[in-house]
Structures are given as C-alpha cells and as structure tokens.
Coordinates of C-alpha atoms in Angstrom, one line a residue:
X1 CA -16.2 -16.5 9.1
X2 CA -12.8 -18.9 8.7
X3 CA -9.4 -16.8 6.9
X4 CA -6.7 -18.6 6.4
X5 CA -3.3 -16.1 6.1
X6 CA -0.2 -16.4 3.7
X7 CA 2.9 -14.4 4.6
X8 CA 2.7 -12.3 8.0
X9 CA 5.5 -9.4 7.4
X10 CA 4.2 -5.7 7.8
X11 CA 0.6 -6.2 6.9
X12 CA -0.6 -9.5 6.8
X13 CA 0.3 -10.2 10.7
X14 CA -1.8 -7.3 11.3
X15 CA -4.7 -7.8 9.1
X16 CA -5.0 -11.2 10.9
X17 CA -5.1 -9.1 14.4
X18 CA -7.3 -6.6 12.7
X19 CA -9.7 -10.3 12.1
X20 CA -9.3 -11.8 15.2
X21 CA -10.8 -9.1 17.3
X22 CA -13.3 -8.8 15.3
X23 CA -14.6 -11.9 16.3
X24 CA -13.0 -14.1 12.8
X25 CA -11.0 -17.3 12.4
X26 CA -7.8 -17.8 11.1
X27 CA -5.1 -20.3 10.4
X28 CA -1.3 -18.5 9.4
X29 CA 1.3 -19.8 7.8
X30 CA 5.0 -18.0 6.5
X31 CA 8.4 -19.2 6.3
X32 CA 9.3 -17.5 9.7
X33 CA 8.1 -20.1 12.0
X34 CA 8.9 -17.6 15.1
X35 CA 6.1 -15.4 13.2
X36 CA 3.3 -18.2 12.7
X37 CA 4.1 -18.8 16.7
X38 CA 3.2 -15.0 17.7
X39 CA 0.2 -15.2 16.0
X40 CA -0.8 -18.7 17.2
X41 CA 0.0 -17.9 20.7
X42 CA -2.3 -14.6 20.2
X43 CA -5.3 -17.1 19.4
X44 CA -4.6 -17.9 15.1
X45 CA -4.2 -21.8 14.1
X46 CA -1.0 -22.1 12.8
X47 CA 0.6 -23.9 10.5
X48 CA 4.3 -25.8 9.8
X49 CA 3.8 -26.4 5.5
X50 CA 1.3 -25.1 2.9
X51 CA 0.0 -28.2 2.4
X52 CA -0.5 -27.6 6.6
X53 CA -2.6 -24.5 5.8
X54 CA -5.0 -25.9 3.9
X55 CA -5.9 -29.1 5.7
X56 CA -6.9 -26.8 8.6
X57 CA -9.3 -24.4 6.1
X58 CA -12.7 -25.4 6.3
X59 CA -14.5 -25.4 3.1
X60 CA -14.9 -23.5 0.9
X61 CA -11.6 -22.4 1.8
X62 CA -10.1 -18.7 1.6
X63 CA -7.0 -18.2 1.6
X64 CA -5.4 -14.9 1.5
X65 CA -1.6 -14.6 0.1
X66 CA -0.1 -11.7 1.1
X67 CA 2.9 -11.6 -0.2
X68 CA 5.8 -9.4 -2.3
X69 CA 4.5 -9.3 -5.9
X70 CA 6.1 -10.9 -8.6
X71 CA 7.8 -15.2 -8.5
X72 CA 7.0 -15.3 -4.7
X73 CA 3.3 -15.1 -4.8
X74 CA 2.9 -16.8 -8.6
X75 CA 4.9 -20.1 -7.3
X76 CA 2.9 -19.7 -3.7
X77 CA -0.8 -19.5 -5.5
X78 CA 0.5 -22.4 -7.7
X79 CA 1.6 -24.5 -4.6
X80 CA -2.4 -24.2 -2.8
X81 CA -4.2 -24.1 -6.1
X82 CA -2.2 -27.7 -6.5
X83 CA -4.5 -28.6 -3.1
X84 CA -7.5 -27.1 -3.5
X85 CA -10.9 -28.0 -4.7
X86 CA -13.7 -26.6 -6.5
X87 CA -15.7 -23.9 -4.6
X88 CA -12.5 -22.1 -2.9
X89 CA -11.3 -19.2 -3.4
X90 CA -7.5 -17.2 -3.6
X91 CA -7.0 -13.9 -2.6
X92 CA -4.0 -11.3 -3.4
X93 CA -4.1 -8.9 -1.5
X94 CA -0.6 -7.5 -2.1
X95 CA 1.2 -4.9 -4.9
X96 CA 0.0 -7.6 -7.9
X97 CA 0.1 -6.3 -11.5
X98 CA -3.7 -6.7 -12.5
X99 CA -2.5 -7.9 -16.1
X100 CA -1.2 -10.7 -13.7
X101 CA -3.9 -11.1 -11.7
X102 CA -6.4 -11.4 -15.6
X103 CA -4.0 -14.5 -16.5
X104 CA -4.5 -16.3 -12.7
X105 CA -7.7 -16.0 -12.2
X106 CA -8.7 -17.4 -16.0
X107 CA -6.4 -20.3 -15.2
X108 CA -7.5 -21.0 -11.9
X109 CA -11.3 -20.8 -13.6
X110 CA -10.4 -23.4 -15.3
X111 CA -10.4 -25.8 -11.8
X112 CA -13.4 -24.2 -10.3
X113 CA -11.0 -22.0 -8.5
X114 CA -12.0 -18.7 -7.5
X115 CA -9.4 -15.6 -7.6
X116 CA -9.6 -12.2 -5.8
X117 CA -7.3 -9.7 -6.1
X118 CA -7.3 -7.0 -3.1
X119 CA -5.0 -4.0 -3.8
X120 CA -4.5 -3.0 0.1
X121 CA -4.2 0.8 1.3
X122 CA -3.4 1.1 5.3
X123 CA 0.7 0.0 5.6
X124 CA 1.6 -0.6 9.1
X125 CA -1.1 1.7 10.4
X126 CA -3.8 -0.5 9.4
X127 CA -4.3 -2.4 12.5
X128 CA -6.0 0.1 14.5
X129 CA -6.8 2.6 11.6
X130 CA -8.2 0.0 8.9
X131 CA -7.7 -0.8 5.5
X132 CA -9.1 0.8 2.3
X133 CA -9.4 -1.9 0.3
X134 CA -10.2 -2.0 -4.0
X135 CA -11.3 -5.5 -5.0
X136 CA -11.9 -7.1 -8.3
X137 CA -13.4 -10.9 -8.4
X138 CA -17.4 -12.7 -8.9
X139 CA -19.6 -10.4 -7.8
X140 CA -21.3 -13.6 -5.6
X141 CA -17.8 -14.3 -4.5
X142 CA -16.7 -10.8 -3.4
X143 CA -20.4 -11.4 -1.6
X144 CA -20.0 -14.4 0.0
X145 CA -16.7 -12.8 1.9
X146 CA -18.0 -9.3 2.4
X147 CA -17.8 -10.3 6.2
X148 CA -13.5 -10.4 6.1
X149 CA -14.0 -7.3 4.0
X150 CA -16.3 -5.5 6.3
X151 CA -14.3 -6.4 9.7
X152 CA -10.7 -4.9 7.9
X153 CA -12.2 -2.1 6.5
X154 CA -11.8 1.8 9.1
X155 CA -15.6 2.3 8.4
X156 CA -16.5 5.4 8.0
X157 CA -15.2 7.5 11.0
X158 CA -15.7 11.3 11.5
X159 CA -15.6 11.8 7.8
X160 CA -19.0 14.1 7.1
X161 CA -21.0 12.4 4.6
X162 CA -20.6 13.3 0.4
X163 CA -23.8 15.1 -0.4
X164 CA -25.8 13.1 -3.6
X165 CA -24.5 9.4 -2.7
X166 CA -28.7 8.1 -1.7
X167 CA -28.7 5.0 -3.2
X168 CA -25.2 3.9 -3.5
X169 CA -23.1 1.3 -2.7
X170 CA -22.8 1.8 1.4
X171 CA -19.6 -0.7 1.1
X172 CA -18.0 2.5 -0.1
X173 CA -18.4 4.4 2.6
X174 CA -16.9 2.1 4.9
X175 CA -13.5 1.9 3.0
X176 CA -14.1 -0.5 0.8
X177 CA -15.4 -1.2 -2.8
X178 CA -16.2 -4.1 -5.8
X179 CA -14.2 -2.3 -8.5
X180 CA -14.7 -4.5 -10.3
X181 CA -14.2 -8.2 -12.3
X182 CA -10.3 -9.9 -11.8
X183 CA -7.3 -7.0 -12.3
X184 CA -10.1 -4.2 -11.6
X185 CA -8.6 -3.8 -7.8
X186 CA -5.4 -3.8 -8.6
X187 CA -5.9 -1.8 -11.2
X188 CA -7.5 0.8 -9.1
X189 CA -5.1 0.4 -6.5
X190 CA -2.3 1.1 -9.0
X191 CA -3.6 4.5 -9.6
X192 CA -4.1 5.1 -6.0
X193 CA -0.5 4.9 -5.7
X194 CA 0.9 6.2 -8.7
X195 CA -1.3 9.6 -7.5
X196 CA 0.4 9.2 -4.3
X197 CA 4.2 9.0 -5.8
X198 CA 3.0 12.8 -7.0
X199 CA 1.3 13.3 -4.1
X200 CA 4.0 12.9 -2.2
X201 CA 6.6 14.4 -4.6
X202 CA 4.6 18.2 -4.7
X203 CA 4.9 17.7 -0.6
X204 CA 9.0 17.0 -0.7
X205 CA 9.7 19.8 -3.9
X206 CA 7.5 22.2 -1.7
X207 CA 9.7 21.2 1.2
X208 CA 12.7 21.5 -0.5
X209 CA 11.9 25.1 -1.5
X210 CA 11.9 26.3 1.6
X211 CA 14.6 24.7 3.2
X212 CA 17.1 26.1 0.5
X213 CA 14.9 30.0 1.1
X214 CA 18.2 31.1 3.2
X215 CA 20.9 30.3 0.7
X216 CA 23.5 32.5 0.3
X217 CA 23.2 33.0 -3.4
X218 CA 20.1 35.1 -2.5
X219 CA 19.9 39.3 -1.4
X220 CA 20.1 38.9 2.2
X221 CA 16.9 40.7 2.4
X222 CA 15.6 38.2 0.2
X223 CA 16.3 35.1 2.8
X224 CA 14.3 33.3 5.4
X225 CA 15.0 30.5 8.2
X226 CA 11.8 29.1 8.1
X227 CA 10.9 26.4 10.7
X228 CA 9.7 23.5 8.9
X229 CA 8.3 21.4 11.1
X230 CA 6.3 24.3 12.2
X231 CA 5.2 24.8 9.0
X232 CA 4.2 20.9 8.3
X233 CA 1.9 21.7 11.3
X234 CA 0.6 24.7 10.5
X235 CA -0.4 23.4 6.8
X236 CA -2.5 20.7 8.8
X237 CA -5.4 22.7 10.4
X238 CA -7.6 24.3 8.3
X239 CA -5.5 25.2 4.8
X240 CA -6.5 23.1 1.0
X241 CA -4.1 20.8 1.5
X242 CA -3.9 18.7 4.6
X243 CA -3.2 14.6 4.1
X244 CA -2.0 12.0 5.8
X245 CA 0.9 12.3 4.3
X246 CA 0.8 15.6 5.7
X247 CA 0.8 14.5 9.1
X248 CA 3.9 12.4 9.0
X249 CA 5.8 14.7 7.3
X250 CA 5.3 17.1 10.1
X251 CA 5.9 14.0 12.7
X252 CA 9.5 12.8 11.0
X253 CA 10.5 17.0 10.8
X254 CA 9.3 17.5 14.5
X255 CA 11.4 14.2 15.6
X256 CA 14.7 15.3 13.2
X257 CA 14.2 18.5 11.5
X258 CA 17.0 18.2 9.2
X259 CA 16.2 14.7 8.3
X260 CA 19.7 13.1 8.9
X261 CA 18.9 9.3 9.7
X262 CA 17.4 9.4 5.8
X263 CA 19.9 9.0 3.7
X264 CA 17.1 10.3 -0.2
X265 CA 17.8 7.6 -1.8
X266 CA 13.5 6.5 -2.3
X267 CA 13.0 3.0 -4.2
X268 CA 9.6 2.8 -6.4
X269 CA 7.9 -0.8 -5.6
X270 CA 6.5 -1.2 -9.2
X271 CA 3.1 0.5 -9.3
X272 CA 4.1 3.8 -10.3
X273 CA 5.8 2.3 -13.5
X274 CA 2.6 0.1 -14.1
X275 CA 0.6 3.5 -13.9
X276 CA 3.0 5.3 -16.3
X277 CA 2.7 2.4 -18.6
X278 CA -1.6 2.5 -18.3
X279 CA -1.4 6.0 -19.4
X280 CA 0.6 5.3 -22.4
X281 CA -1.9 2.8 -23.4
X282 CA -4.4 5.1 -23.1
X283 CA -3.0 8.0 -24.2
X284 CA -3.5 9.3 -21.3
X285 CA -0.7 12.7 -20.7
X286 CA 0.4 12.1 -17.0
X287 CA 3.6 14.6 -16.5
X288 CA 3.4 14.2 -12.6
X289 CA 2.8 11.1 -12.0
X290 CA 5.3 10.7 -14.7
X291 CA 8.1 13.2 -13.5
X292 CA 7.5 11.7 -9.6
X293 CA 8.7 8.5 -11.0
X294 CA 11.6 10.0 -12.7
X295 CA 13.0 11.7 -9.7
X296 CA 12.5 8.7 -7.6
X297 CA 15.3 7.3 -10.5
X298 CA 17.4 10.3 -10.2
X299 CA 17.5 9.7 -6.6
X300 CA 19.4 6.9 -6.5
X301 CA 22.2 8.6 -8.2
X302 CA 21.7 12.5 -6.2
X303 CA 19.7 12.6 -3.0
X304 CA 18.4 16.3 -2.1
X305 CA 15.9 17.5 1.1
X306 CA 13.1 16.7 -1.3
X307 CA 13.9 13.5 -1.1
X308 CA 15.0 12.8 2.3
X309 CA 11.1 13.9 2.8
X310 CA 10.0 11.3 0.2
X311 CA 11.8 8.8 2.7
X312 CA 10.4 10.2 5.8
X313 CA 6.8 9.8 4.3
X314 CA 7.5 6.1 2.8
X315 CA 9.0 4.6 6.5
X316 CA 6.1 6.8 8.3
X317 CA 2.9 4.6 6.6
X318 CA 4.6 1.7 5.4
X319 CA 7.3 0.9 7.2
X320 CA 10.0 1.0 4.0
X321 CA 13.6 1.0 4.8
X322 CA 17.0 2.8 2.4
X323 CA 18.4 0.0 0.8
X324 CA 21.4 0.1 2.1
X325 CA 23.8 1.1 -1.1
X326 CA 27.9 0.0 -2.0
X327 CA 29.9 3.5 -2.3
X328 CA 28.9 7.1 -1.2
X329 CA 25.9 8.7 -2.8
X330 CA 26.6 12.3 -3.4
X331 CA 24.3 14.3 -1.5
X332 CA 23.1 18.0 -2.2

C-alpha cells in the first residue's frame, strides 16, 4: 500500500522506514531537502514541493502529516487539501488538540476529503519497537488503511493475553485501536500523555526522596546513601512498578548517577494542559495529573533532582532536549 509522509523528523522518518521494511511504498516531503534525500536513498520517492508530493501519490491518495501541532500543521493541511480530490485521505499523526480535529474533519468532509487523526506513541524507538496508535475517523476509511496501521503497530509481542477478551477487536492486542469518530484518537492520546505526566512525576519524586536520604539535617542513624541506579534496576525485576519509563530511568542513572547533563528545565508539550481542561469540563477530579503539570511549570523557575529525572525520561523516550534558557537557573 502507498502512503505519503509530510514531516521527516524524529518520528515521521522512522514511520516511513518501518513501512518500507514491511513492503509498503512511500512518497516523502520535508522542508529539509537532506531529510528527503536520505529517505529517497533508502527507497522512498522524494518530492521537492507539497504540490510535487501530491502529484506522486496514487488515487485515492493518503497523506500523513507528522508535524508539530499548531499553525504549521494547519497551514500544511490547508495547502494539500487544496490540491487533493474527493475520496483522498489526510492523516494527522502529531499531538494535535482533538477539537481542532473535529473542526478540520467537518471542513474537509464538505469537500469529500476524509480526515483521520492518529495519536501515535513510540517516540524515537518506534522504528524497531513499533507504534501504539489511537485512531479517530470514519470506520470504512480506517478499515481501508488497516495495512498501514498493522505494519506500524508493535504487534502482540511477548505480553500475555488478557483473559476474557475473546470476541473483541483483535487489533487492540496488536497495539492499535479505532477509538471512535474524528477527534477520538487524539482525545485518547491526550489522556495517555496526561497519565504519562503523572507516572513520570511519581518516579521523579520517589528518586528525589531517595537521593536526599543522607542530608545532614537528618539524624546520623537515619541517613542512607543509596545507589539510585541499582535501586532503579532492581525495581525493574519483579517489583509492582516496572515500566518503560523506569527502564529509561535506570539507563540514565547508570550512565550518569547525578544526571549532571540535565538542568531540570521541563517543557510540557500541550497534552497535559488539555487533559486538565478536559477534566474541568467533565467535572472529574484529577489531582495527580494537575499537580504533575504544575510541577513542570515550576521547574522552569527552580529545578530539583526530580526534574532532572523527568528530563532524562523525556530524552530517553522522545529525544526531547532541554531548551537553552537565558541567565542562570536556580538549582537545588
């Protein structure tokens, strides 16, 4: 099956590579001509402009946009929609606000163009691990694109089957879900990332307490000098709190026990805010997720070891780099 990809960054490029590994054909575009040339050398069909990109897609065309949420995604979708035809499909795989999906889906439907939103989790490791996908859109369109999603998904792997799932959609156990109509995919991904904030914060605070267990303010016989890398590693093996986030933390601490290369300045990419807003709209208490979001705000003024843990996890799963800030930040 053929897919066009716009945006060849940390995830877009690897999505293309994974599809080509599975025998699918791809057409690619990025404002960085070197990124296009690199994938063309691997077998993709390169394009020099968005119009050239669309002309190289077979009808019905499927164009996946993998760009930062916001203005650039909106303008790109408007541009390609202007040269697409009825029956074509636009996929947004970035971290877009779900209400923007609903608006776009309605506007494109009036022109006969289908819109699919794909919340995509897998970060920089997706090429080999695969991508967990949460998909919103019309059923017949999502079903037609199933070969693409099946190729990108991680598969069942060695995760034991959950009892009682007989008769349910088998795609779920492969790592992707048709969550509902347009917007549903990014809504589910939004909550996924909100939960991620809370999980990361719990690990970060726990390791910060461990790190400070030997401060002079404590009685001498109440002090402990813990090896955080060893604690992270032992928790990975048989405890009740293992996760990929803990795996990344263990690796980061083994490489740098003090995490000196991280300042602890932690960005939020939007989904945490949207999750809290959804909780407010639904009158659902979300104390942990809200506190985790506010901690990221505070980290930009005063950093702790906990925020270094957060930065290390973000770098591990998504390749997120801390922004360079003017002036010296207060640290403790």
